[in-house]
Amino acid sequence: MRLILVGPPGSGKGTQAKLLGKRLGAAHISTGDILRKAKEAGTPAGKRAAPFLASGQLAPDDLVNEVVAELFHRDDRPEHFVLDGYPRTVAQAASLEAVLRQQFMNIESVIILLVHDEEIVERLRDRRTCPVCSSPYHLKNKPPKVPGICDMDGATLVQRLDDKEETVRQRLKFYHELTEELIPFYQRQGLVREVRAEGDIEKVYKDIEQVLKHQAGPAC
Ligand SMILES: [Zn+2]
């Protein structure tokens, strides 16, 4: 299985990609992870990635393309994989296509996770995190026993910068402007399957499994 998972921030994309990888016996490839690994390995791209990893900013296209190309040029390249967070733009998708073609590989499916913007803002804006033990909370769905205080260690909960409404709306804008262009790009290859990602984790997973089962295959 060679799969790309596309979805807005807060759609649960990372969680689903991890589950799919584990249950389908495929490598879960997130750009964050491969950038971190390249940095640890001290490759030239890894050195360029370090400041982006430290600041949490999106790495530029050419850098991300380079670490992905490095990964697929290695002898231990993954044969089956779930890509999570890459490609993020059509330029990245074109680069990925060229890299895979060199290895006689192709993408078999592109799953688009659909969540309404307002649902995402609510999910992320109400998220709180413990700065000490990293326990996640949610004001509505998983509130702490004492408001604002971590159940585990009594630390004062904080809102991550990434979860602030303004940041969330900016990330959604990027998604609608640049990432959604991937949909027509892959539609032309007959690879796109859409799944609503508004239920719980297992429900969404089952729906993904279902569309993968009924896939008719590339229309070319
Ligand atoms: Zn804590």
Tab-separated table of C-alpha atoms and ligand atoms in Angstrom:
chain	number	residue	atom	x	y	z
A	1	MET	CA	0.000	0.000	0.000
A	2	ARG	CA	1.368	3.404	-1.037
A	3	LEU	CA	-0.838	6.053	0.398
A	4	ILE	CA	-0.947	9.807	0.896
A	5	LEU	CA	-3.092	11.252	3.653
A	6	VAL	CA	-4.175	14.873	3.118
A	7	GLY	CA	-6.107	16.936	5.632
A	8	PRO	CA	-6.215	20.292	7.391
A	9	PRO	CA	-4.445	20.836	10.727
A	10	GLY	CA	-6.526	19.313	13.510
A	11	SER	CA	-8.152	16.730	11.225
A	12	GLY	CA	-6.489	13.830	13.055
A	13	LYS	CA	-4.347	13.095	10.006
A	14	GLY	CA	-1.262	12.146	12.033
A	15	THR	CA	-3.228	9.771	14.267
A	16	GLN	CA	-4.872	8.048	11.278
A	17	ALA	CA	-1.569	7.816	9.392
A	18	LYS	CA	0.062	6.157	12.405
A	19	LEU	CA	-2.828	3.658	12.746
A	20	LEU	CA	-2.844	2.857	9.022
A	21	GLY	CA	0.903	2.311	9.033
A	22	LYS	CA	0.733	-0.007	12.017
A	23	ARG	CA	-2.300	-2.002	10.869
A	24	LEU	CA	-1.373	-2.241	7.172
A	25	GLY	CA	2.274	-2.986	7.872
A	26	ALA	CA	3.454	0.127	6.042
A	27	ALA	CA	5.994	2.764	7.071
A	28	HIS	CA	4.444	5.903	8.525
A	29	ILE	CA	6.357	8.798	6.989
A	30	SER	CA	5.772	12.253	8.419
A	31	THR	CA	7.894	15.155	7.225
A	32	GLY	CA	8.607	16.216	10.804
A	33	ASP	CA	10.065	12.783	11.555
A	34	ILE	CA	12.231	12.578	8.450
A	35	LEU	CA	13.518	16.136	8.940
A	36	ARG	CA	14.445	15.238	12.520
A	37	LYS	CA	16.174	12.033	11.378
A	38	ALA	CA	18.116	13.913	8.682
A	39	LYS	CA	19.196	16.404	11.339
A	40	GLU	CA	20.353	13.604	13.674
A	41	ALA	CA	22.223	11.916	10.823
A	42	GLY	CA	23.905	15.244	10.085
A	43	THR	CA	23.194	15.166	6.339
A	44	PRO	CA	23.505	18.511	4.486
A	45	ALA	CA	19.695	18.758	4.272
A	46	GLY	CA	19.491	17.852	7.958
A	47	LYS	CA	21.766	20.761	8.843
A	48	ARG	CA	19.564	23.135	6.841
A	49	ALA	CA	16.479	21.709	8.561
A	50	ALA	CA	17.714	22.400	12.106
A	51	PRO	CA	16.494	26.024	12.423
A	52	PHE	CA	13.043	25.101	11.068
A	53	LEU	CA	12.733	22.236	13.525
A	54	ALA	CA	13.765	24.519	16.372
A	55	SER	CA	11.291	27.285	15.473
A	56	GLY	CA	8.415	25.038	14.376
A	57	GLN	CA	8.144	26.929	11.081
A	58	LEU	CA	7.303	25.105	7.855
A	59	ALA	CA	10.453	24.066	6.003
A	60	PRO	CA	10.666	25.323	2.396
A	61	ASP	CA	9.613	23.042	-0.488
A	62	ASP	CA	13.110	22.348	-1.843
A	63	LEU	CA	14.415	21.276	1.560
A	64	VAL	CA	11.518	18.913	2.247
A	65	ASN	CA	11.763	17.516	-1.293
A	66	GLU	CA	15.440	16.868	-0.710
A	67	VAL	CA	14.975	14.847	2.499
A	68	VAL	CA	12.178	12.810	0.886
A	69	ALA	CA	14.390	12.122	-2.145
A	70	GLU	CA	17.246	11.075	0.205
A	71	LEU	CA	14.884	8.645	1.936
A	72	PHE	CA	13.793	6.946	-1.305
A	73	HIS	CA	17.298	6.778	-2.729
A	74	ARG	CA	18.532	4.711	0.189
A	75	ASP	CA	18.823	0.928	-0.113
A	76	ASP	CA	16.422	0.477	2.797
A	77	ARG	CA	13.748	2.704	1.209
A	78	PRO	CA	10.204	1.855	2.291
A	79	GLU	CA	8.250	-0.259	-0.222
A	80	HIS	CA	4.909	0.383	1.453
A	81	PHE	CA	4.177	3.659	3.149
A	82	VAL	CA	1.643	6.163	4.418
A	83	LEU	CA	2.758	9.747	3.794
A	84	ASP	CA	1.550	12.248	6.377
A	85	GLY	CA	2.059	15.988	5.820
A	86	TYR	CA	3.806	15.496	2.495
A	87	PRO	CA	3.232	16.508	-0.235
A	88	ARG	CA	1.783	19.794	1.027
A	89	THR	CA	1.846	21.648	-2.318
A	90	VAL	CA	1.591	20.709	-5.989
A	91	ALA	CA	5.311	21.509	-6.397
A	92	GLN	CA	6.075	18.902	-3.715
A	93	ALA	CA	3.715	16.399	-5.349
A	94	ALA	CA	5.521	16.795	-8.679
A	95	SER	CA	8.876	16.235	-6.983
A	96	LEU	CA	7.563	13.140	-5.192
A	97	GLU	CA	6.266	11.735	-8.462
A	98	ALA	CA	9.694	12.081	-10.087
A	99	VAL	CA	11.468	10.526	-7.080
A	100	LEU	CA	9.113	7.534	-6.990
A	101	ARG	CA	9.291	7.024	-10.745
A	102	GLN	CA	13.050	6.547	-10.474
A	103	GLN	CA	12.320	3.633	-8.113
A	104	PHE	CA	9.515	2.288	-10.352
A	105	MET	CA	6.989	3.074	-7.649
A	106	ASN	CA	3.660	4.889	-7.798
A	107	ILE	CA	1.091	6.280	-5.385
A	108	GLU	CA	-1.952	3.997	-5.120
A	109	SER	CA	-4.365	6.181	-3.156
A	110	VAL	CA	-4.794	9.707	-1.885
A	111	ILE	CA	-7.183	10.032	1.044
A	112	ILE	CA	-8.581	13.498	1.727
A	113	LEU	CA	-9.857	14.043	5.277
A	114	LEU	CA	-12.771	16.489	5.319
A	115	VAL	CA	-13.520	18.618	8.387
A	116	HIS	CA	-15.350	21.937	8.488
A	117	ASP	CA	-13.185	24.934	9.373
A	118	GLU	CA	-15.307	25.917	12.379
A	119	GLU	CA	-15.058	22.395	13.798
A	120	ILE	CA	-11.263	22.590	13.495
A	121	VAL	CA	-11.059	25.985	15.160
A	122	GLU	CA	-13.160	24.636	18.034
A	123	ARG	CA	-11.100	21.439	18.368
A	124	LEU	CA	-7.782	23.276	18.514
A	125	ARG	CA	-8.779	26.499	20.276
A	126	ASP	CA	-10.134	24.559	23.267
A	127	ARG	CA	-7.070	22.345	23.541
A	128	ARG	CA	-4.824	22.802	26.573
A	129	THR	CA	-1.512	21.147	27.339
A	130	CYS	CA	0.474	20.570	30.520
A	131	PRO	CA	3.885	22.244	30.154
A	132	VAL	CA	5.403	19.722	32.604
A	133	CYS	CA	4.125	16.266	31.547
A	134	SER	CA	2.614	17.150	28.110
A	135	SER	CA	-0.792	15.631	29.028
A	136	PRO	CA	-3.402	16.876	26.549
A	137	TYR	CA	-6.751	18.319	27.671
A	138	HIS	CA	-9.789	19.774	25.949
A	139	LEU	CA	-12.078	22.292	27.636
A	140	LYS	CA	-15.211	20.479	26.374
A	141	ASN	CA	-14.271	16.883	25.636
A	142	LYS	CA	-11.583	16.192	28.223
A	143	PRO	CA	-11.526	18.919	30.883
A	144	PRO	CA	-9.138	18.660	33.865
A	145	LYS	CA	-10.720	17.946	37.282
A	146	VAL	CA	-9.781	21.437	38.469
A	147	PRO	CA	-10.123	24.088	35.721
A	148	GLY	CA	-6.745	25.135	34.341
A	149	ILE	CA	-4.746	22.616	36.399
A	150	CYS	CA	-3.078	19.349	35.268
A	151	ASP	CA	-4.600	16.252	36.938
A	152	MET	CA	-1.212	14.559	37.058
A	153	ASP	CA	1.088	17.125	38.599
A	154	GLY	CA	-0.874	20.294	39.431
A	155	ALA	CA	0.909	22.415	36.829
A	156	THR	CA	-0.959	25.325	35.202
A	157	LEU	CA	-2.183	24.296	31.742
A	158	VAL	CA	-1.181	26.347	28.731
A	159	GLN	CA	-2.484	26.891	25.208
A	160	ARG	CA	0.155	26.055	22.594
A	161	LEU	CA	0.901	28.823	20.112
A	162	ASP	CA	-0.135	26.430	17.303
A	163	ASP	CA	-3.589	26.091	18.888
A	164	LYS	CA	-4.387	29.803	19.195
A	165	GLU	CA	-7.347	30.752	17.028
A	166	GLU	CA	-5.368	33.250	14.951
A	167	THR	CA	-2.635	30.701	14.179
A	168	VAL	CA	-5.198	28.008	13.402
A	169	ARG	CA	-6.974	30.302	10.920
A	170	GLN	CA	-3.660	31.131	9.258
A	171	ARG	CA	-2.815	27.438	8.881
A	172	LEU	CA	-6.294	26.789	7.441
A	173	LYS	CA	-5.771	29.599	4.933
A	174	PHE	CA	-2.505	27.981	3.790
A	175	TYR	CA	-4.294	24.652	3.532
A	176	HIS	CA	-7.128	26.029	1.383
A	177	GLU	CA	-4.802	28.049	-0.834
A	178	LEU	CA	-1.982	25.602	-1.431
A	179	THR	CA	-2.699	22.105	-0.164
A	180	GLU	CA	-6.178	21.764	-1.630
A	181	GLU	CA	-4.637	22.171	-5.082
A	182	LEU	CA	-3.459	18.605	-4.572
A	183	ILE	CA	-7.035	17.391	-4.983
A	184	PRO	CA	-7.428	18.197	-8.736
A	185	PHE	CA	-3.775	17.161	-9.264
A	186	TYR	CA	-4.455	13.647	-7.964
A	187	GLN	CA	-8.029	13.536	-9.251
A	188	ARG	CA	-6.642	13.612	-12.775
A	189	GLN	CA	-4.838	10.373	-11.883
A	190	GLY	CA	-8.015	8.853	-10.457
A	191	LEU	CA	-6.489	8.440	-6.991
A	192	VAL	CA	-8.596	10.666	-4.738
A	193	ARG	CA	-10.928	9.273	-2.069
A	194	GLU	CA	-12.692	11.574	0.401
A	195	VAL	CA	-13.547	10.675	3.984
A	196	ARG	CA	-15.395	12.804	6.540
A	197	ALA	CA	-13.166	13.037	9.607
A	198	GLU	CA	-15.657	14.289	12.178
A	199	GLY	CA	-16.414	11.144	14.197
A	200	ASP	CA	-14.167	9.380	16.702
A	201	ILE	CA	-10.811	7.884	15.737
A	202	GLU	CA	-11.992	4.298	15.142
A	203	LYS	CA	-15.031	5.425	13.132
A	204	VAL	CA	-12.875	7.549	10.828
A	205	TYR	CA	-10.375	4.697	10.523
A	206	LYS	CA	-13.148	2.280	9.471
A	207	ASP	CA	-14.354	4.743	6.831
A	208	ILE	CA	-10.833	5.045	5.427
A	209	GLU	CA	-10.515	1.258	5.374
A	210	GLN	CA	-13.828	1.079	3.541
A	211	VAL	CA	-12.858	3.483	0.749
A	212	LEU	CA	-9.523	1.696	0.312
A	213	LYS	CA	-11.361	-1.601	-0.096
A	214	HIS	CA	-13.660	-0.241	-2.764
A	215	GLN	CA	-10.962	1.469	-4.721
A	216	ALA	CA	-11.317	0.826	-8.416
A	217	GLY	CA	-7.656	1.524	-9.137
A	218	PRO	CA	-5.998	4.301	-11.141
A	219	ALA	CA	-8.032	5.441	-14.142
A	220	CYS	CA	-5.257	5.709	-16.682
B	1	ZN	ZN	1.059	17.594	33.890
